[in-house]
Amino acid sequence: MSDEPPVTQPARIGRGERRSAARLAAVQALYQMDLAGKGLKEVQNEFERYWLGREIEGDQYKPAEAALFRSILDGVLTHQLALDPRIDDILAKGWPLKRIEAIMRATLRAGAFELTHSRDVPPKVVISEYVDIARAFFERDETNMVNAVLDKLAREERAGELA
């Protein structure tokens, strides 16, 4: 009998976890683009090379589905001029999207993009995913706001799927 500990294989990460990691990374990338003014390709390359699936300062980042990560980034940027007014219309009077904290803007934009352009993902899944992302950064009130905004948008955009 050996005194060495048994060698264990890392747990396999399922498709759902890779997709969740892609959504989180997309929100973080959108946030970085918003604050630092970096371009799409620069941020995509940085995240794919140095963040996704890597350990950084003791934090292990899960492998992400690169195609979904790119799709969300590209989609938000391509459709932002249409998405922002829709989000603004749902937000409380006096609180337009431009007044909301940058990570919240990124979360709402990514969720709005998926609700309006990713018909293969059920709206309840989209809402749940982005509410979970909001929980990583915010307290309950802000998390509830993400839920309310995305739920209202889903009811406007995909009402038949929520019945």
PDB file of C-alpha atoms in Angstrom:
ATOM      1  CA  MET A   1       0.000   0.000   0.000  1.00  0.00           C
ATOM      2  CA  SER A   2       1.362   3.380  -1.024  1.00  0.00           C
ATOM      3  CA  ASP A   3       1.524   6.441   1.229  1.00  0.00           C
ATOM      4  CA  GLU A   4       0.865   8.715  -1.740  1.00  0.00           C
ATOM      5  CA  PRO A   5      -2.636  10.118  -2.134  1.00  0.00           C
ATOM      6  CA  PRO A   6      -4.639   8.676  -5.004  1.00  0.00           C
ATOM      7  CA  VAL A   7      -4.518  10.583  -8.273  1.00  0.00           C
ATOM      8  CA  THR A   8      -7.893  12.061  -9.054  1.00  0.00           C
ATOM      9  CA  GLN A   9      -9.097  13.328 -12.375  1.00  0.00           C
ATOM     10  CA  PRO A  10     -10.573  16.815 -12.506  1.00  0.00           C
ATOM     11  CA  ALA A  11     -14.335  16.826 -12.626  1.00  0.00           C
ATOM     12  CA  ARG A  12     -15.715  17.137 -16.121  1.00  0.00           C
ATOM     13  CA  ILE A  13     -17.582  20.318 -16.718  1.00  0.00           C
ATOM     14  CA  GLY A  14     -20.900  19.860 -18.450  1.00  0.00           C
ATOM     15  CA  ARG A  15     -22.265  21.931 -21.301  1.00  0.00           C
ATOM     16  CA  GLY A  16     -24.592  23.889 -19.021  1.00  0.00           C
ATOM     17  CA  GLU A  17     -21.689  24.940 -16.792  1.00  0.00           C
ATOM     18  CA  ARG A  18     -19.604  25.945 -19.819  1.00  0.00           C
ATOM     19  CA  ARG A  19     -22.519  28.037 -21.087  1.00  0.00           C
ATOM     20  CA  SER A  20     -22.985  29.665 -17.663  1.00  0.00           C
ATOM     21  CA  ALA A  21     -19.259  30.445 -17.564  1.00  0.00           C
ATOM     22  CA  ALA A  22     -19.507  31.948 -21.065  1.00  0.00           C
ATOM     23  CA  ARG A  23     -22.333  34.241 -19.958  1.00  0.00           C
ATOM     24  CA  LEU A  24     -20.416  35.387 -16.881  1.00  0.00           C
ATOM     25  CA  ALA A  25     -17.286  35.991 -18.963  1.00  0.00           C
ATOM     26  CA  ALA A  26     -19.314  37.934 -21.548  1.00  0.00           C
ATOM     27  CA  VAL A  27     -20.725  40.197 -18.823  1.00  0.00           C
ATOM     28  CA  GLN A  28     -17.239  40.746 -17.427  1.00  0.00           C
ATOM     29  CA  ALA A  29     -15.865  41.474 -20.908  1.00  0.00           C
ATOM     30  CA  LEU A  30     -18.680  43.933 -21.664  1.00  0.00           C
ATOM     31  CA  TYR A  31     -17.967  45.628 -18.343  1.00  0.00           C
ATOM     32  CA  GLN A  32     -14.282  45.883 -19.187  1.00  0.00           C
ATOM     33  CA  MET A  33     -15.069  47.287 -22.632  1.00  0.00           C
ATOM     34  CA  ASP A  34     -17.403  49.856 -21.098  1.00  0.00           C
ATOM     35  CA  LEU A  35     -14.927  51.053 -18.454  1.00  0.00           C
ATOM     36  CA  ALA A  36     -11.627  50.740 -20.298  1.00  0.00           C
ATOM     37  CA  GLY A  37     -12.877  51.610 -23.758  1.00  0.00           C
ATOM     38  CA  LYS A  38     -11.223  48.524 -25.242  1.00  0.00           C
ATOM     39  CA  GLY A  39     -12.369  47.112 -28.566  1.00  0.00           C
ATOM     40  CA  LEU A  40     -14.215  43.864 -29.169  1.00  0.00           C
ATOM     41  CA  LYS A  41     -11.357  41.871 -30.685  1.00  0.00           C
ATOM     42  CA  GLU A  42      -8.878  43.004 -28.037  1.00  0.00           C
ATOM     43  CA  VAL A  43     -11.162  41.957 -25.172  1.00  0.00           C
ATOM     44  CA  GLN A  44     -12.179  38.687 -26.847  1.00  0.00           C
ATOM     45  CA  ASN A  45      -8.556  37.719 -27.352  1.00  0.00           C
ATOM     46  CA  GLU A  46      -7.609  38.701 -23.803  1.00  0.00           C
ATOM     47  CA  PHE A  47     -10.400  36.676 -22.246  1.00  0.00           C
ATOM     48  CA  GLU A  48      -9.890  33.635 -24.435  1.00  0.00           C
ATOM     49  CA  ARG A  49      -6.118  33.607 -23.902  1.00  0.00           C
ATOM     50  CA  TYR A  50      -5.787  34.583 -20.266  1.00  0.00           C
ATOM     51  CA  TRP A  51      -9.081  34.151 -18.391  1.00  0.00           C
ATOM     52  CA  LEU A  52     -11.347  31.384 -19.608  1.00  0.00           C
ATOM     53  CA  GLY A  53     -10.499  28.119 -17.873  1.00  0.00           C
ATOM     54  CA  ARG A  54      -7.434  29.557 -16.129  1.00  0.00           C
ATOM     55  CA  GLU A  55      -6.397  30.209 -12.545  1.00  0.00           C
ATOM     56  CA  ILE A  56      -5.812  33.903 -11.844  1.00  0.00           C
ATOM     57  CA  GLU A  57      -4.673  35.165  -8.461  1.00  0.00           C
ATOM     58  CA  GLY A  58      -5.945  32.010  -6.787  1.00  0.00           C
ATOM     59  CA  ASP A  59      -9.360  32.059  -8.482  1.00  0.00           C
ATOM     60  CA  GLN A  60     -10.128  29.234 -10.884  1.00  0.00           C
ATOM     61  CA  TYR A  61     -12.187  30.345 -13.878  1.00  0.00           C
ATOM     62  CA  LYS A  62     -14.287  27.600 -15.402  1.00  0.00           C
ATOM     63  CA  PRO A  63     -13.848  26.683 -19.042  1.00  0.00           C
ATOM     64  CA  ALA A  64     -16.425  28.547 -21.078  1.00  0.00           C
ATOM     65  CA  GLU A  65     -18.179  27.764 -24.331  1.00  0.00           C
ATOM     66  CA  ALA A  66     -16.183  30.089 -26.577  1.00  0.00           C
ATOM     67  CA  ALA A  67     -18.827  30.245 -29.314  1.00  0.00           C
ATOM     68  CA  LEU A  68     -21.488  31.488 -26.877  1.00  0.00           C
ATOM     69  CA  PHE A  69     -19.040  33.953 -25.298  1.00  0.00           C
ATOM     70  CA  ARG A  70     -18.274  35.433 -28.736  1.00  0.00           C
ATOM     71  CA  SER A  71     -21.923  35.374 -29.784  1.00  0.00           C
ATOM     72  CA  ILE A  72     -23.041  37.386 -26.756  1.00  0.00           C
ATOM     73  CA  LEU A  73     -20.261  39.960 -27.149  1.00  0.00           C
ATOM     74  CA  ASP A  74     -20.824  40.339 -30.888  1.00  0.00           C
ATOM     75  CA  GLY A  75     -24.595  40.388 -30.461  1.00  0.00           C
ATOM     76  CA  VAL A  76     -24.671  43.008 -27.726  1.00  0.00           C
ATOM     77  CA  LEU A  77     -22.400  45.305 -29.709  1.00  0.00           C
ATOM     78  CA  THR A  78     -24.275  44.765 -32.971  1.00  0.00           C
ATOM     79  CA  HIS A  79     -27.722  45.297 -31.432  1.00  0.00           C
ATOM     80  CA  GLN A  80     -26.928  47.742 -28.612  1.00  0.00           C
ATOM     81  CA  LEU A  81     -28.672  50.674 -30.322  1.00  0.00           C
ATOM     82  CA  ALA A  82     -31.898  48.638 -30.359  1.00  0.00           C
ATOM     83  CA  LEU A  83     -31.434  46.949 -26.955  1.00  0.00           C
ATOM     84  CA  ASP A  84     -30.696  50.029 -24.844  1.00  0.00           C
ATOM     85  CA  PRO A  85     -33.989  51.864 -25.559  1.00  0.00           C
ATOM     86  CA  ARG A  86     -35.949  48.687 -24.776  1.00  0.00           C
ATOM     87  CA  ILE A  87     -34.173  48.344 -21.440  1.00  0.00           C
ATOM     88  CA  ASP A  88     -34.639  52.085 -20.756  1.00  0.00           C
ATOM     89  CA  ASP A  89     -38.388  51.763 -21.351  1.00  0.00           C
ATOM     90  CA  ILE A  90     -38.608  49.068 -18.675  1.00  0.00           C
ATOM     91  CA  LEU A  91     -36.410  50.765 -16.074  1.00  0.00           C
ATOM     92  CA  ALA A  92     -37.937  53.103 -13.510  1.00  0.00           C
ATOM     93  CA  LYS A  93     -38.446  56.712 -14.588  1.00  0.00           C
ATOM     94  CA  GLY A  94     -35.383  58.806 -13.923  1.00  0.00           C
ATOM     95  CA  TRP A  95     -33.031  55.806 -14.051  1.00  0.00           C
ATOM     96  CA  PRO A  96     -31.973  55.367 -17.665  1.00  0.00           C
ATOM     97  CA  LEU A  97     -29.491  52.656 -18.490  1.00  0.00           C
ATOM     98  CA  LYS A  98     -26.633  55.152 -18.744  1.00  0.00           C
ATOM     99  CA  ARG A  99     -27.086  56.022 -15.024  1.00  0.00           C
ATOM    100  CA  ILE A 100     -26.873  52.413 -13.891  1.00  0.00           C
ATOM    101  CA  GLU A 101     -23.591  50.929 -12.681  1.00  0.00           C
ATOM    102  CA  ALA A 102     -21.471  49.419 -15.501  1.00  0.00           C
ATOM    103  CA  ILE A 103     -21.660  45.754 -14.419  1.00  0.00           C
ATOM    104  CA  MET A 104     -25.459  46.065 -14.175  1.00  0.00           C
ATOM    105  CA  ARG A 105     -25.585  47.573 -17.683  1.00  0.00           C
ATOM    106  CA  ALA A 106     -23.498  44.697 -19.000  1.00  0.00           C
ATOM    107  CA  THR A 107     -25.740  42.132 -17.292  1.00  0.00           C
ATOM    108  CA  LEU A 108     -28.947  43.691 -18.621  1.00  0.00           C
ATOM    109  CA  ARG A 109     -27.580  44.105 -22.144  1.00  0.00           C
ATOM    110  CA  ALA A 110     -26.352  40.510 -22.333  1.00  0.00           C
ATOM    111  CA  GLY A 111     -29.628  39.160 -20.966  1.00  0.00           C
ATOM    112  CA  ALA A 112     -31.667  41.375 -23.304  1.00  0.00           C
ATOM    113  CA  PHE A 113     -29.615  40.217 -26.276  1.00  0.00           C
ATOM    114  CA  GLU A 114     -30.196  36.563 -25.477  1.00  0.00           C
ATOM    115  CA  LEU A 115     -33.915  37.093 -24.911  1.00  0.00           C
ATOM    116  CA  THR A 116     -34.341  38.879 -28.218  1.00  0.00           C
ATOM    117  CA  HIS A 117     -31.928  36.913 -30.409  1.00  0.00           C
ATOM    118  CA  SER A 118     -31.312  33.437 -28.940  1.00  0.00           C
ATOM    119  CA  ARG A 119     -34.596  31.701 -29.600  1.00  0.00           C
ATOM    120  CA  ASP A 120     -33.038  28.298 -28.917  1.00  0.00           C
ATOM    121  CA  VAL A 121     -32.640  29.143 -25.211  1.00  0.00           C
ATOM    122  CA  PRO A 122     -35.863  29.195 -23.171  1.00  0.00           C
ATOM    123  CA  PRO A 123     -36.569  32.647 -21.679  1.00  0.00           C
ATOM    124  CA  LYS A 124     -36.759  31.252 -18.136  1.00  0.00           C
ATOM    125  CA  VAL A 125     -33.226  29.877 -18.544  1.00  0.00           C
ATOM    126  CA  VAL A 126     -31.924  33.229 -19.799  1.00  0.00           C
ATOM    127  CA  ILE A 127     -33.525  35.100 -16.894  1.00  0.00           C
ATOM    128  CA  SER A 128     -32.260  32.601 -14.339  1.00  0.00           C
ATOM    129  CA  GLU A 129     -28.705  32.696 -15.720  1.00  0.00           C
ATOM    130  CA  TYR A 130     -28.460  36.491 -15.580  1.00  0.00           C
ATOM    131  CA  VAL A 131     -30.091  36.700 -12.154  1.00  0.00           C
ATOM    132  CA  ASP A 132     -27.402  34.273 -10.948  1.00  0.00           C
ATOM    133  CA  ILE A 133     -24.727  36.501 -12.482  1.00  0.00           C
ATOM    134  CA  ALA A 134     -26.242  39.532 -10.764  1.00  0.00           C
ATOM    135  CA  ARG A 135     -26.098  37.672  -7.426  1.00  0.00           C
ATOM    136  CA  ALA A 136     -22.327  37.398  -7.830  1.00  0.00           C
ATOM    137  CA  PHE A 137     -21.991  41.195  -7.877  1.00  0.00           C
ATOM    138  CA  PHE A 138     -25.008  42.725  -6.159  1.00  0.00           C
ATOM    139  CA  GLU A 139     -27.330  42.660  -3.191  1.00  0.00           C
ATOM    140  CA  ARG A 140     -30.928  41.521  -3.324  1.00  0.00           C
ATOM    141  CA  ASP A 141     -32.486  44.777  -4.606  1.00  0.00           C
ATOM    142  CA  GLU A 142     -30.247  44.930  -7.658  1.00  0.00           C
ATOM    143  CA  THR A 143     -30.709  41.222  -8.313  1.00  0.00           C
ATOM    144  CA  ASN A 144     -34.474  41.705  -8.146  1.00  0.00           C
ATOM    145  CA  MET A 145     -34.181  44.562 -10.629  1.00  0.00           C
ATOM    146  CA  VAL A 146     -32.352  42.324 -13.137  1.00  0.00           C
ATOM    147  CA  ASN A 147     -35.091  39.723 -12.695  1.00  0.00           C
ATOM    148  CA  ALA A 148     -37.877  42.292 -13.164  1.00  0.00           C
ATOM    149  CA  VAL A 149     -36.360  43.940 -16.247  1.00  0.00           C
ATOM    150  CA  LEU A 150     -35.563  40.677 -18.011  1.00  0.00           C
ATOM    151  CA  ASP A 151     -38.928  39.146 -17.065  1.00  0.00           C
ATOM    152  CA  LYS A 152     -40.797  42.136 -18.524  1.00  0.00           C
ATOM    153  CA  LEU A 153     -38.722  42.028 -21.692  1.00  0.00           C
ATOM    154  CA  ALA A 154     -39.344  38.280 -22.004  1.00  0.00           C
ATOM    155  CA  ARG A 155     -43.091  38.835 -21.624  1.00  0.00           C
ATOM    156  CA  GLU A 156     -42.990  41.461 -24.382  1.00  0.00           C
ATOM    157  CA  GLU A 157     -40.708  39.485 -26.689  1.00  0.00           C
ATOM    158  CA  ARG A 158     -41.563  35.824 -26.030  1.00  0.00           C
ATOM    159  CA  ALA A 159     -44.871  35.760 -24.183  1.00  0.00           C
ATOM    160  CA  GLY A 160     -45.983  32.461 -25.720  1.00  0.00           C
ATOM    161  CA  GLU A 161     -42.980  30.644 -24.276  1.00  0.00           C
ATOM    162  CA  LEU A 162     -43.670  31.773 -20.712  1.00  0.00           C
ATOM    163  CA  ALA A 163     -47.198  30.369 -20.435  1.00  0.00           C
TER     164      ALA A 163
END
